[in-house]
Coordinates of C-alpha atoms and ligand atoms in Angstrom, one line a residue:
M1 CA -15.3 19.1 -8.7
D2 CA -13.1 21.8 -9.9
K3 CA -9.8 20.6 -8.3
P4 CA -7.1 19.3 -11.1
V5 CA -6.8 15.3 -11.3
F6 CA -3.5 14.2 -10.4
L7 CA -3.8 10.5 -10.7
E8 CA -6.3 8.6 -12.6
T9 CA -6.9 4.9 -13.0
R10 CA -8.7 3.4 -15.9
S11 CA -10.4 0.1 -15.5
I12 CA -7.7 -1.1 -13.5
V13 CA -7.3 -5.1 -12.7
K14 CA -4.8 -6.6 -10.3
R15 CA -5.4 -10.5 -10.2
F16 CA -3.1 -13.3 -8.1
N17 CA -3.8 -16.5 -9.8
E18 CA -7.6 -17.1 -9.3
V19 CA -8.0 -14.0 -6.8
T20 CA -9.0 -10.9 -8.6
A21 CA -8.0 -8.6 -5.9
V22 CA -9.0 -5.2 -7.7
N23 CA -11.8 -5.5 -10.2
N24 CA -11.8 -3.2 -13.0
I25 CA -11.6 0.0 -10.6
S26 CA -11.6 3.6 -12.4
M27 CA -10.9 6.5 -9.9
K28 CA -9.4 10.1 -9.9
I29 CA -7.3 11.6 -7.2
Y30 CA -7.3 15.0 -7.3
R31 CA -4.8 17.9 -6.0
G32 CA -5.9 19.5 -2.8
E33 CA -7.6 16.5 -1.6
I34 CA -7.3 13.8 1.3
R35 CA -9.0 11.2 -0.3
G36 CA -9.7 8.0 1.9
L37 CA -10.0 4.5 1.0
I38 CA -12.1 2.1 3.4
G39 CA -13.2 -1.2 2.6
E40 CA -13.3 -4.6 4.9
N41 CA -10.1 -6.7 5.1
G42 CA -9.1 -8.1 2.0
S43 CA -11.3 -5.8 0.0
G44 CA -8.7 -4.8 -2.1
K45 CA -7.4 -1.1 -0.6
S46 CA -3.4 -2.3 -0.5
T47 CA -3.4 -3.9 -3.7
I48 CA -4.6 -0.6 -5.6
S49 CA -2.3 1.4 -3.6
A50 CA 0.4 -1.1 -4.3
M51 CA 0.0 -0.7 -7.9
I52 CA 0.0 3.1 -8.1
S53 CA 3.0 3.5 -6.0
G54 CA 5.0 1.0 -8.0
L55 CA 5.0 -2.1 -5.7
L56 CA 2.6 -4.4 -8.1
P57 CA 2.4 -4.8 -11.6
K58 CA -1.2 -4.3 -12.7
T59 CA -2.7 -7.2 -14.9
E60 CA -5.2 -5.0 -16.8
G61 CA -5.9 -1.0 -17.0
D62 CA -4.3 2.3 -17.5
M63 CA -3.1 4.5 -15.1
L64 CA -2.5 8.4 -16.0
V65 CA -0.6 10.9 -14.1
E66 CA -1.7 14.6 -14.9
G67 CA -3.1 13.2 -17.8
D68 CA 0.2 11.6 -18.9
P69 CA 0.3 7.4 -19.3
Y70 CA 1.7 6.2 -15.9
A71 CA 3.2 2.4 -15.2
P72 CA 6.1 2.5 -12.5
K73 CA 8.3 0.1 -12.7
D74 CA 9.0 -0.3 -9.1
P75 CA 8.7 2.4 -6.1
L76 CA 11.9 4.1 -7.2
D77 CA 10.5 4.9 -10.2
A78 CA 7.3 5.9 -8.9
R79 CA 9.2 8.2 -6.5
A80 CA 10.6 9.9 -9.6
K81 CA 7.1 10.9 -10.8
K82 CA 6.4 12.0 -7.4
I83 CA 4.1 9.3 -6.0
A84 CA 5.3 8.1 -2.3
M85 CA 3.5 5.5 -0.2
I86 CA 4.0 4.2 3.8
V87 CA 3.0 1.0 4.4
Q88 CA 1.1 -1.0 6.6
E89 CA 4.1 -3.1 8.0
T90 CA 7.6 -2.2 8.5
G91 CA 9.4 -1.0 5.7
T92 CA 12.5 -0.6 7.2
I93 CA 15.7 -2.7 7.3
G94 CA 17.0 -3.2 10.6
Q95 CA 20.3 -3.9 10.3
L96 CA 21.1 -0.7 7.9
S97 CA 21.6 2.6 9.6
I98 CA 19.0 5.3 9.9
A99 CA 20.4 7.2 7.1
E100 CA 20.8 4.4 5.1
N101 CA 17.2 3.3 5.4
I102 CA 16.1 7.1 4.4
F103 CA 18.1 7.1 1.3
L104 CA 17.9 3.3 0.4
G105 CA 18.2 2.9 -3.0
D106 CA 19.3 6.6 -4.1
E107 CA 22.8 6.2 -2.2
G108 CA 23.9 7.3 -5.5
R109 CA 23.0 11.1 -4.5
F110 CA 25.8 11.1 -1.8
A111 CA 28.6 9.5 -4.3
R112 CA 31.8 11.0 -5.2
N113 CA 33.8 8.9 -7.3
G114 CA 32.5 6.1 -6.1
I115 CA 32.5 6.3 -2.3
I116 CA 29.6 7.2 -0.6
D117 CA 30.0 10.8 1.6
R118 CA 28.6 9.7 4.7
K119 CA 28.9 13.0 6.2
Q120 CA 26.6 14.4 3.9
M121 CA 24.2 11.6 3.9
H122 CA 24.1 12.0 7.7
Q123 CA 23.3 15.8 7.4
E124 CA 20.5 15.2 4.7
A125 CA 19.0 12.4 6.9
K126 CA 18.8 14.7 9.4
K127 CA 17.0 17.0 7.3
A128 CA 14.5 14.6 6.5
L129 CA 13.9 13.5 10.0
A130 CA 13.4 17.3 10.9
L131 CA 10.2 17.0 8.6
V132 CA 8.8 14.6 11.2
D133 CA 10.1 16.3 14.2
F134 CA 11.9 13.3 15.0
G135 CA 14.1 15.1 17.7
E136 CA 17.6 14.2 18.5
V137 CA 18.8 10.9 17.1
D138 CA 22.3 9.4 16.2
V139 CA 21.8 8.6 12.5
S140 CA 24.5 6.2 12.2
L141 CA 22.6 3.7 14.5
P142 CA 20.8 0.7 12.9
A143 CA 17.2 1.2 12.7
L144 CA 16.4 -2.0 14.9
T145 CA 17.5 0.0 17.7
L146 CA 14.3 2.0 17.4
N147 CA 11.0 1.1 18.3
F148 CA 7.9 0.2 15.8
E149 CA 6.7 4.1 16.0
Q150 CA 10.1 5.8 15.5
R151 CA 10.8 3.1 12.6
K152 CA 7.4 4.5 11.1
L153 CA 8.4 7.8 11.1
I154 CA 11.8 7.2 9.5
E155 CA 9.7 6.0 6.4
I156 CA 7.6 8.8 6.6
A157 CA 10.9 11.0 6.7
R158 CA 11.8 9.2 3.3
A159 CA 8.7 9.9 2.0
L160 CA 8.4 13.5 2.3
Y161 CA 12.2 14.0 1.7
Y162 CA 11.5 13.4 -2.0
E163 CA 8.5 16.1 -1.7
P164 CA 5.8 13.8 -3.4
E165 CA 3.0 15.0 -5.2
L166 CA 0.8 12.1 -4.3
F167 CA 1.4 10.8 -0.6
I168 CA -0.3 7.2 0.0
V169 CA -0.4 6.4 3.8
D170 CA -1.7 3.0 4.1
E171 CA -3.3 1.6 7.3
T172 CA 0.1 3.2 9.4
T173 CA -2.2 5.2 12.1
T174 CA -3.6 2.5 13.6
A175 CA 0.4 1.5 14.7
L176 CA 0.8 4.8 16.0
S177 CA 0.3 6.4 19.4
H178 CA -2.3 9.4 19.6
D179 CA 0.6 11.5 19.1
G180 CA 2.2 10.0 16.3
R181 CA -1.3 9.8 14.4
L182 CA -1.8 13.7 15.0
L183 CA 1.6 14.2 13.9
I184 CA 0.2 12.0 10.3
H185 CA -2.9 14.1 10.3
R186 CA -0.9 17.4 10.6
L187 CA 1.3 16.4 7.7
M188 CA -1.4 15.2 5.7
R189 CA -3.3 18.2 6.0
K190 CA -0.1 20.6 5.2
L191 CA 0.5 18.6 1.7
R192 CA -3.3 19.0 1.1
D193 CA -3.1 22.8 1.4
Q194 CA 0.1 23.1 -0.6
N195 CA -2.2 21.5 -3.3
K196 CA -0.9 18.0 -3.5
A197 CA -2.7 14.6 -3.3
V198 CA -3.1 12.4 -0.4
L199 CA -4.6 9.1 -0.7
F200 CA -5.1 7.6 3.2
I201 CA -6.1 4.0 3.9
S202 CA -7.3 3.5 7.5
H203 CA -9.9 1.5 9.3
D204 CA -10.9 3.9 11.6
L205 CA -14.0 5.4 10.4
P206 CA -14.2 8.4 12.7
E207 CA -10.5 9.1 12.1
L208 CA -11.2 9.0 8.1
M209 CA -14.3 10.9 8.6
D210 CA -12.3 13.6 10.6
V211 CA -9.3 13.9 8.1
C212 CA -10.6 13.1 4.6
D213 CA -12.5 15.3 2.0
A214 CA -13.8 12.5 0.2
L215 CA -14.2 8.9 0.9
T216 CA -14.1 6.0 -1.6
V217 CA -15.4 2.6 -0.4
M218 CA -14.0 -0.8 -1.8
R219 CA -16.0 -4.2 -1.2
D220 CA -14.2 -7.4 -2.7
G221 CA -12.0 -5.5 -5.2
D222 CA -14.9 -3.2 -6.6
L223 CA -15.3 0.3 -6.3
I224 CA -18.7 0.7 -4.5
T225 CA -18.9 4.6 -4.2
T226 CA -17.4 7.8 -3.7
I227 CA -18.7 10.2 -0.8
D228 CA -17.9 13.6 -0.5
R229 CA -17.0 15.3 2.9
S230 CA -20.3 17.2 3.0
E231 CA -22.2 13.7 2.5
F232 CA -20.5 11.7 5.2
E233 CA -22.8 9.7 7.3
E234 CA -21.3 6.9 9.3
N235 CA -23.7 4.3 9.0
H236 CA -24.4 4.8 5.5
I237 CA -20.4 4.4 5.1
K238 CA -20.3 1.2 7.1
Q239 CA -23.3 -0.3 5.0
S240 CA -21.7 0.5 1.7
M241 CA -18.5 -1.3 3.0
V242 CA -19.8 -4.4 4.0
G243 CA -23.2 -4.3 1.7
R244 CA -25.6 -5.3 5.0
V245 CA -26.6 -3.1 8.1
I246 CA -24.3 -3.3 11.0
E247 CA -26.0 -2.7 14.5
G248 CA -25.1 -2.3 18.0
D249 CA -22.0 -2.0 19.4
Y250 CA -19.3 -4.6 19.5
Y251 CA -18.1 -4.8 23.3
R252 CA -19.0 -7.0 25.8
S253 CA -22.4 -5.9 27.4
D254 CA -22.4 -6.5 31.2
I255 CA -21.3 -3.7 33.3
R256 CA -19.7 -5.3 36.2
A257 CA -15.9 -6.8 36.7
S258 CA -15.4 -10.2 37.4
R259 CA -12.6 -12.7 37.5
G260 CA -11.6 -16.0 39.3
E261 CA -9.6 -16.5 42.3
Q262 CA -6.5 -18.1 40.8
V263 CA -3.8 -15.9 40.1
M264 CA -2.3 -16.7 36.7
I265 CA 0.6 -14.2 36.0
R266 CA 2.4 -12.3 39.0
V267 CA 4.4 -9.7 37.9
N268 CA 6.8 -9.0 40.5
G269 CA 8.8 -5.8 40.8
V270 CA 10.0 -5.8 37.0
H271 CA 12.5 -3.1 36.2
A272 CA 13.7 -3.4 32.6
S273 CA 14.8 -0.7 30.2
L274 CA 12.1 1.4 30.0
L275 CA 9.9 -0.2 33.1
R276 CA 10.2 0.9 36.8
D277 CA 9.0 -1.3 39.3
I278 CA 5.6 -2.9 37.7
R279 CA 3.7 -5.3 39.8
F280 CA 0.4 -6.7 39.2
E281 CA -1.3 -9.7 38.7
L282 CA -3.7 -11.4 36.1
Y283 CA -6.7 -13.7 37.3
Q284 CA -8.2 -16.3 35.7
G285 CA -11.3 -15.1 34.2
E286 CA -10.1 -11.7 33.9
I287 CA -9.6 -9.2 31.2
L288 CA -6.8 -7.0 32.4
G289 CA -6.3 -3.8 30.0
I290 CA -2.9 -2.0 29.9
G291 CA -3.1 1.6 28.0
G292 CA -0.8 4.2 27.6
L293 CA 1.2 6.1 25.3
S294 CA 3.3 4.1 22.9
G295 CA 6.7 5.3 24.7
S296 CA 5.2 4.1 28.3
G297 CA 6.5 0.9 28.8
M298 CA 3.3 -1.0 27.8
H299 CA 4.6 -2.9 24.8
E300 CA 7.5 -4.1 27.0
V301 CA 5.2 -5.6 29.5
G302 CA 4.0 -8.1 27.1
K303 CA 6.9 -8.9 25.8
I304 CA 8.5 -9.5 29.5
I305 CA 5.3 -11.5 30.2
Y306 CA 6.0 -13.6 27.2
G307 CA 9.7 -14.1 28.5
E308 CA 10.8 -12.2 25.0
L309 CA 12.5 -9.8 27.2
K310 CA 14.4 -10.1 30.3
P311 CA 13.9 -8.3 33.4
D312 CA 17.1 -6.3 34.9
R313 CA 15.4 -6.7 38.2
G314 CA 12.2 -8.6 39.4
E315 CA 10.3 -11.5 38.0
V316 CA 7.4 -13.1 36.0
I317 CA 5.8 -15.7 37.8
V318 CA 3.5 -18.2 35.6
Y319 CA 1.0 -20.6 37.2
G320 CA 0.8 -23.9 35.4
E321 CA 0.9 -27.5 35.8
K322 CA 3.7 -29.2 38.4
T323 CA 5.5 -30.4 35.2
P324 CA 5.0 -27.8 32.5
G325 CA 4.8 -28.8 29.0
R326 CA 2.7 -28.8 26.1
A327 CA 3.4 -32.5 25.1
S328 CA 1.2 -33.7 27.4
G329 CA -1.4 -33.0 24.5
G330 CA -3.1 -30.2 26.7
K331 CA -5.2 -32.8 28.5
N332 CA -3.9 -31.9 31.9
R333 CA -3.7 -28.2 31.3
V334 CA -3.8 -25.4 33.7
N335 CA -6.8 -26.5 35.4
A336 CA -7.9 -24.2 37.9
E337 CA -11.5 -24.6 36.7
N338 CA -11.4 -28.2 37.7
G339 CA -10.1 -27.0 41.0
G340 CA -6.8 -28.8 40.8
P341 CA -4.0 -27.0 42.2
L342 CA -1.2 -24.6 40.1
F343 CA 2.3 -24.2 40.6
P344 CA 4.4 -21.4 40.4
H345 CA 7.0 -21.2 37.5
K346 CA 9.4 -18.2 37.0
V347 CA 9.4 -17.0 33.3
K348 CA 13.0 -17.5 32.1
N349 CA 12.4 -17.4 28.3
V350 CA 9.7 -17.8 25.7
Q351 CA 10.1 -21.5 26.1
T352 CA 8.7 -21.7 29.7
A353 CA 6.4 -19.0 28.6
I354 CA 4.5 -21.3 26.1
A355 CA 5.1 -24.6 28.0
N356 CA 2.9 -22.7 30.5
C357 CA 0.2 -21.7 28.2
V358 CA 1.1 -18.2 27.7
G359 CA 0.0 -17.1 24.0
Y360 CA 1.3 -13.8 22.5
V361 CA 0.0 -11.8 19.9
S362 CA 2.5 -8.9 19.1
K363 CA 2.1 -5.5 17.7
D364 CA 4.4 -6.1 15.0
R365 CA 2.9 -9.4 13.8
D366 CA 5.1 -9.3 10.6
R367 CA 8.5 -9.5 12.8
E368 CA 7.4 -11.5 15.6
T369 CA 4.3 -13.4 15.3
L370 CA 3.7 -14.9 11.9
I371 CA 6.0 -16.9 9.4
M372 CA 5.2 -15.3 6.0
E373 CA 6.7 -18.3 4.0
A374 CA 4.6 -20.7 5.6
S375 CA 0.9 -21.4 5.0
I376 CA -2.1 -20.5 6.8
K377 CA -2.4 -23.7 8.0
E378 CA 1.1 -24.3 9.1
N379 CA 0.7 -20.8 11.0
L380 CA -2.5 -21.9 12.6
V381 CA -1.2 -25.0 13.9
L382 CA 2.3 -24.0 14.9
S383 CA 1.6 -23.6 18.7
A384 CA -1.3 -26.5 18.8
L385 CA 1.0 -29.2 18.3
G386 CA 0.7 -30.6 21.5
K387 CA -2.9 -30.3 21.2
L388 CA -3.0 -32.3 17.8
A389 CA -0.2 -34.7 18.3
K390 CA -1.1 -38.2 19.2
F391 CA 1.7 -40.5 20.2
G392 CA 4.0 -38.0 19.0
L393 CA 2.5 -37.9 15.6
I394 CA 0.5 -35.0 14.3
L395 CA -2.3 -36.4 12.1
P396 CA -2.8 -34.3 8.9
G397 CA -6.5 -34.7 9.4
A398 CA -6.3 -33.0 13.0
E399 CA -4.2 -30.4 11.3
K400 CA -6.9 -29.6 8.6
K401 CA -9.9 -29.9 11.0
F402 CA -8.3 -27.3 13.2
A403 CA -7.3 -24.8 10.5
R404 CA -10.6 -25.0 8.6
R405 CA -12.2 -24.3 12.2
Q406 CA -10.2 -21.4 13.0
M407 CA -10.5 -19.9 9.5
E408 CA -14.3 -20.2 9.5
E409 CA -14.6 -18.7 13.1
L410 CA -12.4 -15.8 12.1
N411 CA -13.8 -15.3 8.4
I412 CA -10.3 -15.6 7.2
K413 CA -10.2 -14.3 3.7
A414 CA -7.8 -16.5 1.3
S415 CA -7.5 -18.5 -1.7
G416 CA -7.4 -21.8 1.1
M417 CA -5.6 -22.9 3.8
N418 CA -2.4 -23.7 2.0
Q419 CA -1.9 -19.8 0.6
R420 CA 1.2 -18.3 2.2
V421 CA 0.5 -16.0 5.0
G422 CA 2.9 -13.5 3.2
E423 CA 0.1 -12.8 0.7
L424 CA -2.8 -12.2 2.6
S425 CA -4.0 -8.8 3.1
G426 CA -3.0 -7.1 6.5
G427 CA -6.3 -7.4 8.5
N428 CA -6.1 -11.2 7.6
K429 CA -2.7 -11.8 8.7
Q430 CA -3.9 -10.2 12.0
K431 CA -6.6 -12.7 12.1
V432 CA -4.0 -15.8 11.6
S433 CA -2.0 -14.4 14.6
F434 CA -4.8 -14.3 16.7
G435 CA -6.3 -17.5 15.6
K436 CA -3.0 -19.4 16.3
W437 CA -3.3 -18.8 19.9
I438 CA -6.9 -19.1 20.8
G439 CA -7.5 -22.1 19.1
N440 CA -4.6 -24.0 20.8
D441 CA -4.8 -24.7 24.7
S442 CA -3.0 -21.6 25.9
K443 CA -5.1 -20.3 29.0
I444 CA -3.3 -16.8 29.2
L445 CA -3.1 -14.7 26.5
I446 CA -1.2 -11.9 26.0
L447 CA -2.8 -9.4 23.2
D448 CA -0.9 -6.6 22.2
S449 CA -2.9 -4.4 20.0
P450 CA -5.1 -7.1 18.7
T451 CA -7.7 -5.6 16.7
R452 CA -4.9 -3.3 14.8
G453 CA -5.9 -3.1 11.2
V454 CA -8.9 -5.3 11.9
D455 CA -12.5 -4.2 9.9
V456 CA -15.5 -3.6 12.1
G457 CA -17.1 -7.0 11.6
V458 CA -14.0 -9.2 12.4
K459 CA -13.5 -6.8 15.6
T460 CA -17.0 -8.1 16.6
T461 CA -16.2 -11.7 16.3
M462 CA -12.8 -11.1 18.0
Y463 CA -14.7 -9.3 21.1
Q464 CA -17.4 -12.0 21.1
L465 CA -14.8 -14.6 21.4
L466 CA -12.4 -12.6 23.8
Y467 CA -15.3 -12.6 26.2
S468 CA -16.4 -16.3 26.0
L469 CA -12.8 -17.2 26.3
K470 CA -13.1 -15.1 29.4
Q471 CA -16.2 -16.8 30.6
Q472 CA -14.1 -20.1 30.2
G473 CA -11.5 -19.0 32.7
Y474 CA -9.1 -17.6 30.2
A475 CA -6.8 -15.1 31.6
I476 CA -6.3 -12.1 29.2
L477 CA -4.1 -9.2 29.0
I478 CA -4.9 -6.5 26.2
I479 CA -2.3 -4.1 25.6
S480 CA -4.1 -1.2 23.6
E481 CA -3.8 2.3 22.5
E482 CA -7.6 2.4 21.6
L483 CA -8.8 3.5 24.6
P484 CA -12.6 2.7 23.8
E485 CA -11.5 -1.1 23.4
L486 CA -9.9 -1.1 27.0
I487 CA -12.9 0.5 28.5
G488 CA -15.3 -1.5 26.8
M489 CA -13.6 -5.1 27.3
S490 CA -11.6 -4.8 30.4
D491 CA -12.5 -5.8 34.1
R492 CA -9.5 -3.7 35.0
I493 CA -7.4 -1.2 33.5
L494 CA -3.9 -0.3 34.6
V495 CA -2.5 2.9 32.8
M496 CA 1.2 3.1 32.4
K497 CA 3.0 6.5 32.1
N498 CA 6.9 6.7 31.7
G499 CA 7.7 3.2 32.4
K500 CA 5.4 3.1 35.8
I501 CA 2.0 1.8 36.4
N502 CA 0.1 5.4 37.0
K503 CA -3.4 4.4 37.8
E504 CA -5.8 1.1 38.2
F505 CA -9.4 1.7 37.0
R506 CA -12.1 -0.7 37.8
R507 CA -14.8 -1.8 35.2
D508 CA -17.4 1.2 35.4
E509 CA -20.2 2.4 33.5
N510 CA -19.1 5.5 34.1
L511 CA -15.5 5.5 32.9
N512 CA -14.8 7.3 29.9
E513 CA -11.5 8.4 27.8
S514 CA -10.5 11.6 29.2
M515 CA -10.4 9.9 32.8
L516 CA -7.8 7.5 31.3
I517 CA -5.8 10.1 29.4
D518 CA -5.3 12.2 32.4
Y519 CA -3.4 9.8 33.8
M520 CA -1.3 8.8 30.6
I521 CA 0.2 12.3 29.6
Ligands
ATP601 N1 0.6 -11.2 -3.1 C1 -0.5 -12.0 -3.2 N2 -0.9 -13.1 -3.5 C2 -2.0 -13.6 -3.6 N3 -3.1 -13.1 -3.1 C3 -3.2 -11.6 -2.6 C4 -1.6 -11.2 -2.6 N4 -1.8 -10.1 -2.2 C5 -3.1 -9.6 -1.8 N5 -3.6 -11.0 -2.2 C6 -5.1 -11.3 -2.1 O1 -5.9 -9.9 -2.6 C7 -6.8 -9.4 -2.0 C8 -7.0 -8.0 -1.5 O2 -6.1 -7.9 -0.7 P1 -5.5 -6.4 0.1 O3 -4.4 -6.4 0.7 O4 -5.3 -5.7 -1.2 O5 -6.8 -6.2 0.9 P2 -6.9 -4.8 1.7 O6 -8.3 -4.4 1.3 O7 -5.6 -3.9 1.9 O8 -7.1 -5.5 3.3 P3 -6.6 -5.1 4.8 O9 -7.6 -4.1 5.3 O10 -6.7 -6.5 5.6 O11 -5.5 -4.5 4.7 C9 -6.9 -10.3 -0.6 O12 -7.8 -11.5 -0.8 C10 -5.6 -11.2 -0.6 O13 -5.8 -12.2 0.0

């Protein structure tokens, strides 16, 4: 390789108490190269990039930038050395304006006699946003007025504004729509062609193989190998990731749609900010998929059903016990499978949804689903309290048993059930938010992008689990931008476009992605 080295790590180590997240890694990242980083959840990818970008101090070892010692104190210091990273979860602060978010920590550049020149700041913010083709927006609005994808674009604009020589993208594309992904790919290729270096972390192997010039594989904190583009071979990469052969495809194998008779959710002519006259039913024992572009309104549908967003018109009806409430211990739960009658309840808020056994995994797990300061155990048992309680008391033994089972089933990688969720790797957080709902007595699961950021091994487990839940009579709604996942798992798929349901497909072995895309755009 005759390209110049931009950054080098020498035997770098990161330990969190007894966990060695990164173990003696020596690697070189070259200019004019897009380097991919892949590995199972918890293999150390985010930790190494966090050390490079100044988010975490190293425990041992050295780093060099263009041959000079490099030990960033914080991300601003790294940025001054021309290294910038965009992270897996949202890195914007909702209460601050869009412009303030872009120049966070560097407001001083607009200070005149101690006063911030807002006009100039706003002008520069617009320049930064133009780098990511953001379109017209009032940059004085708080960031919380933007959706997830737009907030990601703000972060990317912030990183690019400072003209990084090394641009690190940590598992960002899975959170983006198809167009958002293509934009990031374009930006990465442009930087590479300008002889800058790019480090790209993703779980999407086809995407990595498409975009990267070389791929470094990590496993359990070790660097396993670096493979050049000319030697990319999917099965070989997968094997080096997991250390064993992965075979078969992971979706359900039956090709016929099936479902029970009982309606569990009825969405009745819902209008909301983006949504126009949404109507559909979700049945017992059915996996219903919703696909579309991220601005199609599909994520709002999940929030409406869970009672987190209120419709302007129309209603959501959930079918449950005559007197809903989880305090009954779940014994008399939604009992359609026993032939018992179910009763319609209008979803007024999150409490009605939960009381009627609706579980919801949000796309934005950090903001909406998990409590970062609480332990894995506490997060897992939170929604299962009714089930675990006896005479109104929670038995600690029951809690532990429940948490242990969920951790085993989903292979949650952590030092133990008492570890704070905030300390987990991104994919392991996703497993916790998934485990939180499936282990309790929710019979209706609303899953928004459930496998985002999750590695192949765990995806397999999640899909198997979903299929077995379907067979047990659960009603499951999967909202996803991953079309193969929708096609592979759903009995029916609703395709949304511009806030409306544009098309309905039944499960069919001839269904393919382009048939869905035709109705999405
Ligand atoms: N702040 C922390 N405190 C304790 N342990 C941590 C902390 N941050 C990460 N870890 C642990 O370090 C290991 C590596 O995590 P890391 O986030 O680097 O993995 P990853 O490869 O990026 O995973 P993913 O694909 O799920 O994002 C994990 O076991 C994780 O639990």
